[in-house]
């Protein structure tokens, strides 16, 4: 049999991959690469999602490659014809960028056993949402004796020099600014009122954290006592013994979808589909809902329990009533300019 040079090289690479990963078939030239997020996300996926996937996919090989959404998009963009990633995980803003740049495959909804069971907001044909993240108010109950009830409480003079926020690079930071804008007459298209409000918040500000992880560190170090916060991250802090509590503000907790996507031109589309199916399954979502991960499920067949039922919602109907879903398509139109303005103007 004759082989051209390219075919010989491809064959050699495939054989090398098969030697490195004995469970691979020849058709699966490399293991499935899943770009998850860092920290607790990677831990949760390694402990719960990967075993479920391997059970579903005949012990197929999988590699977790944790990184930020922007880095996932850059990596795939750099090698569109032969992407080094098969499955991407995104918050709503980056998801729209990846879809807009034609980097993802439509999800094969008709093949899915679980898609129809997702809450309607999680049914996204370009990549369903297996998880919700929720942003509300975080406070130190040892320093803040009366639990806050509203975003407006951050402006209470009682908290002078004790408030933390994040910049707008994070979904948490941008989502918070949009809600503050809405409270003062703005919207997803106009957050000037939020910038004006943050100017008035400056006497209370102790820190503007670079990202949600840095914000959590400030609580651990006792440098702040109240802030916007991510439910999941706060529960992890609590588990470490840090005195923090989470409360959903009366205006509604901000909910944003974490969507999962098959990368266009992936050589492992079938395995990518199986990984996403595992993530959508009630079994995986129920495990991820429990401590220590406390990720909010999107499958309506998962019965809410534990801290999520206690603090957020007892079922998906209540969840939909209490959560605020923002228009990230509209937000993305101006987000880069807002981030630049925030970094230039919001300093303490």
Tab-separated table of C-alpha atoms in Angstrom:
chain	number	residue	atom	x	y	z
A	1	UNK	CA	0.000	0.000	0.000
A	2	UNK	CA	1.297	3.446	-0.907
A	3	UNK	CA	1.237	6.311	1.593
A	4	UNK	CA	2.012	9.902	0.850
A	5	UNK	CA	4.153	11.856	3.296
A	6	UNK	CA	1.194	13.528	5.016
A	7	UNK	CA	-0.580	10.205	5.502
A	8	UNK	CA	2.574	8.627	6.938
A	9	UNK	CA	2.968	11.482	9.399
A	10	UNK	CA	-0.706	11.252	10.411
A	11	UNK	CA	-0.382	7.515	10.901
A	12	UNK	CA	2.764	7.928	13.010
A	13	UNK	CA	1.076	10.521	15.214
A	14	UNK	CA	-1.974	8.330	15.666
A	15	UNK	CA	0.149	5.313	16.575
A	16	UNK	CA	2.103	7.444	19.025
A	17	UNK	CA	-1.106	8.624	20.660
A	18	UNK	CA	-2.413	5.049	20.806
A	19	UNK	CA	0.807	3.961	22.512
A	20	UNK	CA	0.569	6.806	25.028
A	21	UNK	CA	-3.122	6.127	25.655
A	22	UNK	CA	-3.747	2.378	25.298
A	23	UNK	CA	-7.534	2.847	25.438
A	24	UNK	CA	-7.600	4.830	22.207
A	25	UNK	CA	-8.941	3.478	18.948
A	26	UNK	CA	-7.154	4.330	15.700
A	27	UNK	CA	-10.040	6.608	14.722
A	28	UNK	CA	-9.623	8.533	17.973
A	29	UNK	CA	-6.234	9.960	17.094
A	30	UNK	CA	-5.867	11.698	20.434
A	31	UNK	CA	-7.758	11.761	23.732
A	32	UNK	CA	-10.797	13.974	24.116
A	33	UNK	CA	-9.638	17.405	25.325
A	34	UNK	CA	-12.075	19.257	27.575
A	35	UNK	CA	-11.250	22.887	28.364
A	36	UNK	CA	-12.872	23.386	31.749
A	37	UNK	CA	-12.331	26.276	34.151
A	38	UNK	CA	-9.656	26.322	36.825
A	39	UNK	CA	-10.034	25.744	40.566
A	40	UNK	CA	-13.205	24.191	41.931
A	41	UNK	CA	-14.572	23.622	38.416
A	42	UNK	CA	-11.637	21.445	37.463
A	43	UNK	CA	-11.881	19.603	40.784
A	44	UNK	CA	-15.614	18.987	40.346
A	45	UNK	CA	-15.287	17.789	36.784
A	46	UNK	CA	-12.376	15.520	37.607
A	47	UNK	CA	-14.237	13.950	40.546
A	48	UNK	CA	-17.747	13.633	39.082
A	49	UNK	CA	-18.050	14.371	35.374
A	50	UNK	CA	-15.018	12.475	34.072
A	51	UNK	CA	-15.959	9.157	35.755
A	52	UNK	CA	-19.512	9.471	34.406
A	53	UNK	CA	-18.180	10.172	30.914
A	54	UNK	CA	-15.795	7.221	30.991
A	55	UNK	CA	-18.623	4.942	32.066
A	56	UNK	CA	-20.748	6.237	29.170
A	57	UNK	CA	-17.940	6.158	26.599
A	58	UNK	CA	-16.306	2.789	27.236
A	59	UNK	CA	-13.399	4.150	29.275
A	60	UNK	CA	-12.341	6.494	26.462
A	61	UNK	CA	-9.376	8.704	27.263
A	62	UNK	CA	-9.993	12.304	28.266
A	63	UNK	CA	-7.695	15.170	29.203
A	64	UNK	CA	-8.851	18.218	31.192
A	65	UNK	CA	-7.171	21.420	30.052
A	66	UNK	CA	-8.293	24.133	32.510
A	67	UNK	CA	-8.159	27.715	31.252
A	68	UNK	CA	-10.154	30.924	30.979
A	69	UNK	CA	-12.787	31.251	28.267
A	70	UNK	CA	-10.801	33.911	26.413
A	71	UNK	CA	-7.837	31.534	26.216
A	72	UNK	CA	-10.051	28.699	24.956
A	73	UNK	CA	-11.303	30.925	22.158
A	74	UNK	CA	-7.785	32.078	21.264
A	75	UNK	CA	-6.474	28.507	21.138
A	76	UNK	CA	-9.265	27.279	18.896
A	77	UNK	CA	-9.014	30.354	16.677
A	78	UNK	CA	-5.299	29.697	16.200
A	79	UNK	CA	-5.949	26.215	14.771
A	80	UNK	CA	-9.505	26.177	13.427
A	81	UNK	CA	-8.913	23.336	10.968
A	82	UNK	CA	-7.351	21.067	13.583
A	83	UNK	CA	-8.424	22.429	16.971
A	84	UNK	CA	-6.456	21.282	20.049
A	85	UNK	CA	-9.667	21.367	22.124
A	86	UNK	CA	-12.805	19.261	21.575
A	87	UNK	CA	-15.150	20.692	24.233
A	88	UNK	CA	-15.272	24.288	25.480
A	89	UNK	CA	-16.949	25.676	28.607
A	90	UNK	CA	-18.120	29.284	28.616
A	91	UNK	CA	-19.942	31.939	30.578
A	92	UNK	CA	-22.590	33.743	28.490
A	93	UNK	CA	-20.413	36.587	27.195
A	94	UNK	CA	-17.561	34.448	25.815
A	95	UNK	CA	-20.082	31.861	24.555
A	96	UNK	CA	-21.608	34.447	22.262
A	97	UNK	CA	-18.133	35.402	21.024
A	98	UNK	CA	-17.271	31.751	20.240
A	99	UNK	CA	-20.582	31.254	18.438
A	100	UNK	CA	-20.159	34.526	16.541
A	101	UNK	CA	-16.710	33.432	15.368
A	102	UNK	CA	-18.111	30.106	14.091
A	103	UNK	CA	-16.018	28.013	16.509
A	104	UNK	CA	-18.733	25.624	17.715
A	105	UNK	CA	-20.891	22.858	16.265
A	106	UNK	CA	-24.677	22.872	16.698
A	107	UNK	CA	-25.543	20.476	19.496
A	108	UNK	CA	-27.270	17.334	18.106
A	109	UNK	CA	-30.430	17.942	20.079
A	110	UNK	CA	-32.345	15.096	18.443
A	111	UNK	CA	-29.781	12.563	19.669
A	112	UNK	CA	-29.769	13.868	23.229
A	113	UNK	CA	-31.481	11.913	25.993
A	114	UNK	CA	-31.410	14.858	28.408
A	115	UNK	CA	-31.739	18.112	26.451
A	116	UNK	CA	-35.546	18.125	26.659
A	117	UNK	CA	-35.386	17.849	30.465
A	118	UNK	CA	-33.361	21.030	30.876
A	119	UNK	CA	-34.986	24.183	32.183
A	120	UNK	CA	-35.963	26.234	29.107
A	121	UNK	CA	-33.266	28.883	29.731
A	122	UNK	CA	-30.635	26.113	29.570
A	123	UNK	CA	-31.811	24.716	26.219
A	124	UNK	CA	-29.311	26.322	23.867
A	125	UNK	CA	-28.911	24.627	20.493
A	126	UNK	CA	-25.361	25.927	20.006
A	127	UNK	CA	-24.336	24.385	23.323
A	128	UNK	CA	-26.622	23.574	26.254
A	129	UNK	CA	-26.121	24.837	29.798
A	130	UNK	CA	-25.443	22.043	32.306
A	131	UNK	CA	-24.920	24.522	35.144
A	132	UNK	CA	-26.067	27.865	36.467
A	133	UNK	CA	-23.850	30.221	38.399
A	134	UNK	CA	-25.556	32.624	40.787
A	135	UNK	CA	-24.378	36.002	42.045
A	136	UNK	CA	-25.808	37.648	45.144
A	137	UNK	CA	-24.520	39.360	48.276
A	138	UNK	CA	-21.767	37.914	50.439
A	139	UNK	CA	-21.086	39.096	53.965
A	140	UNK	CA	-19.130	38.256	57.079
A	141	UNK	CA	-21.768	37.454	59.754
A	142	UNK	CA	-19.264	38.200	62.525
A	143	UNK	CA	-18.902	41.786	61.303
A	144	UNK	CA	-22.287	42.383	59.642
A	145	UNK	CA	-24.902	41.597	62.284
A	146	UNK	CA	-27.948	42.443	60.163
A	147	UNK	CA	-27.876	40.431	56.922
A	148	UNK	CA	-28.102	42.642	53.824
A	149	UNK	CA	-31.239	42.387	51.725
A	150	UNK	CA	-30.497	44.634	48.733
A	151	UNK	CA	-27.646	45.646	46.437
A	152	UNK	CA	-28.290	49.139	47.845
A	153	UNK	CA	-26.997	48.005	51.249
A	154	UNK	CA	-23.440	48.185	49.879
A	155	UNK	CA	-23.800	51.966	49.992
A	156	UNK	CA	-24.720	51.945	53.700
A	157	UNK	CA	-22.301	54.330	55.530
A	158	UNK	CA	-22.029	51.638	58.196
A	159	UNK	CA	-19.796	49.717	55.758
A	160	UNK	CA	-17.294	52.518	55.134
A	161	UNK	CA	-14.000	50.947	54.053
A	162	UNK	CA	-15.376	47.384	54.259
A	163	UNK	CA	-16.889	46.753	50.784
A	164	UNK	CA	-15.230	44.759	48.012
A	165	UNK	CA	-16.112	44.512	44.318
A	166	UNK	CA	-14.413	42.976	41.279
A	167	UNK	CA	-13.478	44.690	38.060
A	168	UNK	CA	-15.523	44.086	34.934
A	169	UNK	CA	-13.243	41.456	33.365
A	170	UNK	CA	-15.247	38.798	35.186
A	171	UNK	CA	-18.839	37.822	34.508
A	172	UNK	CA	-19.519	38.520	38.183
A	173	UNK	CA	-18.180	42.071	37.889
A	174	UNK	CA	-20.053	42.902	34.695
A	175	UNK	CA	-23.288	41.277	35.894
A	176	UNK	CA	-23.147	43.293	39.120
A	177	UNK	CA	-22.616	46.559	37.237
A	178	UNK	CA	-25.570	45.848	34.955
A	179	UNK	CA	-27.869	45.242	37.928
A	180	UNK	CA	-26.682	48.445	39.617
A	181	UNK	CA	-27.363	50.291	36.365
A	182	UNK	CA	-30.903	48.890	36.260
A	183	UNK	CA	-31.525	50.110	39.822
A	184	UNK	CA	-30.692	53.635	38.674
A	185	UNK	CA	-32.532	53.749	35.354
A	186	UNK	CA	-29.956	52.037	33.136
A	187	UNK	CA	-29.987	48.725	31.287
A	188	UNK	CA	-27.827	46.132	29.531
A	189	UNK	CA	-27.262	48.805	26.862
A	190	UNK	CA	-26.510	51.654	29.256
A	191	UNK	CA	-24.530	51.253	32.450
A	192	UNK	CA	-23.511	54.897	32.861
A	193	UNK	CA	-25.797	55.071	35.939
A	194	UNK	CA	-23.755	52.235	37.478
A	195	UNK	CA	-20.495	54.125	36.986
A	196	UNK	CA	-22.074	57.147	38.691
A	197	UNK	CA	-23.237	54.927	41.555
A	198	UNK	CA	-19.783	53.360	41.979
A	199	UNK	CA	-18.304	56.865	42.325
A	200	UNK	CA	-20.620	57.330	45.317
A	201	UNK	CA	-19.605	53.895	46.630
A	202	UNK	CA	-15.887	54.767	46.772
A	203	UNK	CA	-15.881	55.829	50.474
A	204	UNK	CA	-17.104	52.331	51.307
A	205	UNK	CA	-14.710	50.502	48.992
A	206	UNK	CA	-11.838	48.642	50.612
A	207	UNK	CA	-10.745	46.881	47.424
A	208	UNK	CA	-11.428	46.361	43.725
A	209	UNK	CA	-10.371	42.750	43.212
A	210	UNK	CA	-8.821	41.619	39.942
A	211	UNK	CA	-11.112	38.575	39.760
A	212	UNK	CA	-13.578	36.546	41.884
A	213	UNK	CA	-10.762	34.396	43.278
A	214	UNK	CA	-8.967	37.488	44.551
A	215	UNK	CA	-12.244	38.703	46.075
A	216	UNK	CA	-12.544	35.441	48.010
A	217	UNK	CA	-8.986	35.897	49.287
A	218	UNK	CA	-9.926	39.325	50.641
A	219	UNK	CA	-12.653	37.700	52.763
A	220	UNK	CA	-10.168	35.107	53.998
A	221	UNK	CA	-7.739	37.869	54.972
A	222	UNK	CA	-10.463	39.905	56.708
A	223	UNK	CA	-9.918	42.894	54.410
A	224	UNK	CA	-13.577	43.138	53.369
A	225	UNK	CA	-16.862	42.270	55.074
A	226	UNK	CA	-19.441	42.600	52.301
A	227	UNK	CA	-19.434	42.299	48.509
A	228	UNK	CA	-21.189	40.855	45.493
A	229	UNK	CA	-20.310	37.172	45.423
A	230	UNK	CA	-20.690	33.921	43.547
A	231	UNK	CA	-22.789	31.363	45.443
A	232	UNK	CA	-20.568	28.430	44.570
A	233	UNK	CA	-17.336	30.216	45.520
A	234	UNK	CA	-18.809	31.373	48.831
A	235	UNK	CA	-19.870	27.869	49.795
A	236	UNK	CA	-16.311	26.671	49.182
A	237	UNK	CA	-15.038	29.455	51.447
A	238	UNK	CA	-17.534	28.419	54.142
A	239	UNK	CA	-16.320	24.838	53.910
A	240	UNK	CA	-12.827	26.117	54.663
A	241	UNK	CA	-14.094	27.757	57.864
A	242	UNK	CA	-14.144	31.345	56.587
A	243	UNK	CA	-17.016	33.281	58.241
A	244	UNK	CA	-19.116	34.167	55.161
A	245	UNK	CA	-22.766	33.890	54.233
A	246	UNK	CA	-24.606	34.317	50.942
A	247	UNK	CA	-27.951	36.015	50.492
A	248	UNK	CA	-30.022	36.591	47.363
A	249	UNK	CA	-30.886	40.323	47.174
A	250	UNK	CA	-34.536	41.303	46.970
A	251	UNK	CA	-33.953	42.599	43.420
A	252	UNK	CA	-33.153	38.993	42.404
A	253	UNK	CA	-29.934	36.989	42.320
A	254	UNK	CA	-28.079	37.222	39.020
A	255	UNK	CA	-28.053	33.872	37.244
A	256	UNK	CA	-25.872	33.161	34.276
A	257	UNK	CA	-25.596	30.053	32.236
A	258	UNK	CA	-22.417	28.055	31.892
A	259	UNK	CA	-22.708	26.488	28.464
A	260	UNK	CA	-20.733	23.584	27.042
A	261	UNK	CA	-19.876	23.305	23.340
A	262	UNK	CA	-18.568	20.855	20.766
A	263	UNK	CA	-15.707	22.592	18.970
A	264	UNK	CA	-16.083	22.858	15.208
A	265	UNK	CA	-13.786	20.451	13.296
A	266	UNK	CA	-13.128	18.401	16.434
A	267	UNK	CA	-11.874	14.910	15.507
A	268	UNK	CA	-13.734	13.591	18.573
A	269	UNK	CA	-17.277	14.845	18.015
A	270	UNK	CA	-18.969	11.665	19.183
A	271	UNK	CA	-16.964	11.568	22.413
A	272	UNK	CA	-17.544	15.300	22.882
A	273	UNK	CA	-21.279	14.635	22.607
A	274	UNK	CA	-21.044	11.884	25.222
A	275	UNK	CA	-19.163	14.148	27.627
A	276	UNK	CA	-21.849	16.811	27.285
A	277	UNK	CA	-24.590	14.210	27.689
A	278	UNK	CA	-22.948	13.116	30.936
A	279	UNK	CA	-22.900	16.748	32.099
A	280	UNK	CA	-26.623	17.122	31.318
A	281	UNK	CA	-27.614	13.901	33.061
A	282	UNK	CA	-29.547	14.135	36.345
A	283	UNK	CA	-27.077	11.784	38.021
A	284	UNK	CA	-24.068	14.046	37.405
A	285	UNK	CA	-25.975	17.245	38.143
A	286	UNK	CA	-27.328	15.839	41.417
A	287	UNK	CA	-23.790	14.960	42.559
A	288	UNK	CA	-22.439	18.378	41.589
A	289	UNK	CA	-25.292	20.023	43.515
A	290	UNK	CA	-24.058	18.455	46.760
A	291	UNK	CA	-21.227	19.790	48.906
A	292	UNK	CA	-18.479	20.679	48.325
A	293	UNK	CA	-19.269	21.787	44.752
A	294	UNK	CA	-22.828	23.166	45.163
A	295	UNK	CA	-23.281	23.878	41.456
A	296	UNK	CA	-26.856	24.850	40.574
A	297	UNK	CA	-28.408	22.162	38.325
A	298	UNK	CA	-30.365	22.851	35.134
A	299	UNK	CA	-32.008	19.433	34.659
A	300	UNK	CA	-35.608	19.642	35.885
A	301	UNK	CA	-35.451	16.022	37.050
A	302	UNK	CA	-32.920	16.938	39.733
A	303	UNK	CA	-34.657	17.597	43.032
A	304	UNK	CA	-33.170	20.669	44.651
A	305	UNK	CA	-31.581	19.882	47.982
A	306	UNK	CA	-29.076	20.922	50.608
A	307	UNK	CA	-27.752	24.471	50.701
A	308	UNK	CA	-29.157	25.256	47.251
A	309	UNK	CA	-32.731	24.493	48.356
A	310	UNK	CA	-32.162	26.354	51.605
A	311	UNK	CA	-30.607	29.534	50.178
A	312	UNK	CA	-31.597	29.777	46.511
A	313	UNK	CA	-34.713	27.873	45.455
A	314	UNK	CA	-36.569	24.721	46.450
A	315	UNK	CA	-37.371	23.826	42.819
A	316	UNK	CA	-36.871	25.048	39.262
A	317	UNK	CA	-40.140	27.031	39.261
A	318	UNK	CA	-38.997	29.073	42.244
A	319	UNK	CA	-35.545	29.328	40.714
A	320	UNK	CA	-36.956	30.932	37.567
A	321	UNK	CA	-39.004	33.403	39.620
A	322	UNK	CA	-36.132	34.471	41.866
A	323	UNK	CA	-33.300	34.611	39.363
A	324	UNK	CA	-32.449	37.504	37.073
A	325	UNK	CA	-31.229	36.492	33.605
A	326	UNK	CA	-29.355	39.236	31.784
A	327	UNK	CA	-29.172	39.924	28.045
A	328	UNK	CA	-25.526	39.118	27.308
A	329	UNK	CA	-25.921	39.678	23.592
A	330	UNK	CA	-26.730	43.286	24.386
A	331	UNK	CA	-24.034	43.478	27.090
A	332	UNK	CA	-21.342	42.199	24.705
A	333	UNK	CA	-21.958	45.103	22.329
A	334	UNK	CA	-20.305	47.516	24.774
A	335	UNK	CA	-18.490	45.329	27.274
A	336	UNK	CA	-14.932	45.940	26.043
A	337	UNK	CA	-15.389	49.704	26.252
A	338	UNK	CA	-16.952	49.386	29.705
A	339	UNK	CA	-14.029	47.265	30.965
A	340	UNK	CA	-11.600	49.890	29.666
A	341	UNK	CA	-13.551	52.693	31.346
A	342	UNK	CA	-13.827	50.742	34.606
A	343	UNK	CA	-10.074	50.027	34.698
A	344	UNK	CA	-9.335	53.685	33.972
A	345	UNK	CA	-11.842	55.316	36.326
A	346	UNK	CA	-12.546	52.981	39.242
A	347	UNK	CA	-9.518	53.149	41.499
A	348	UNK	CA	-9.228	53.537	45.251
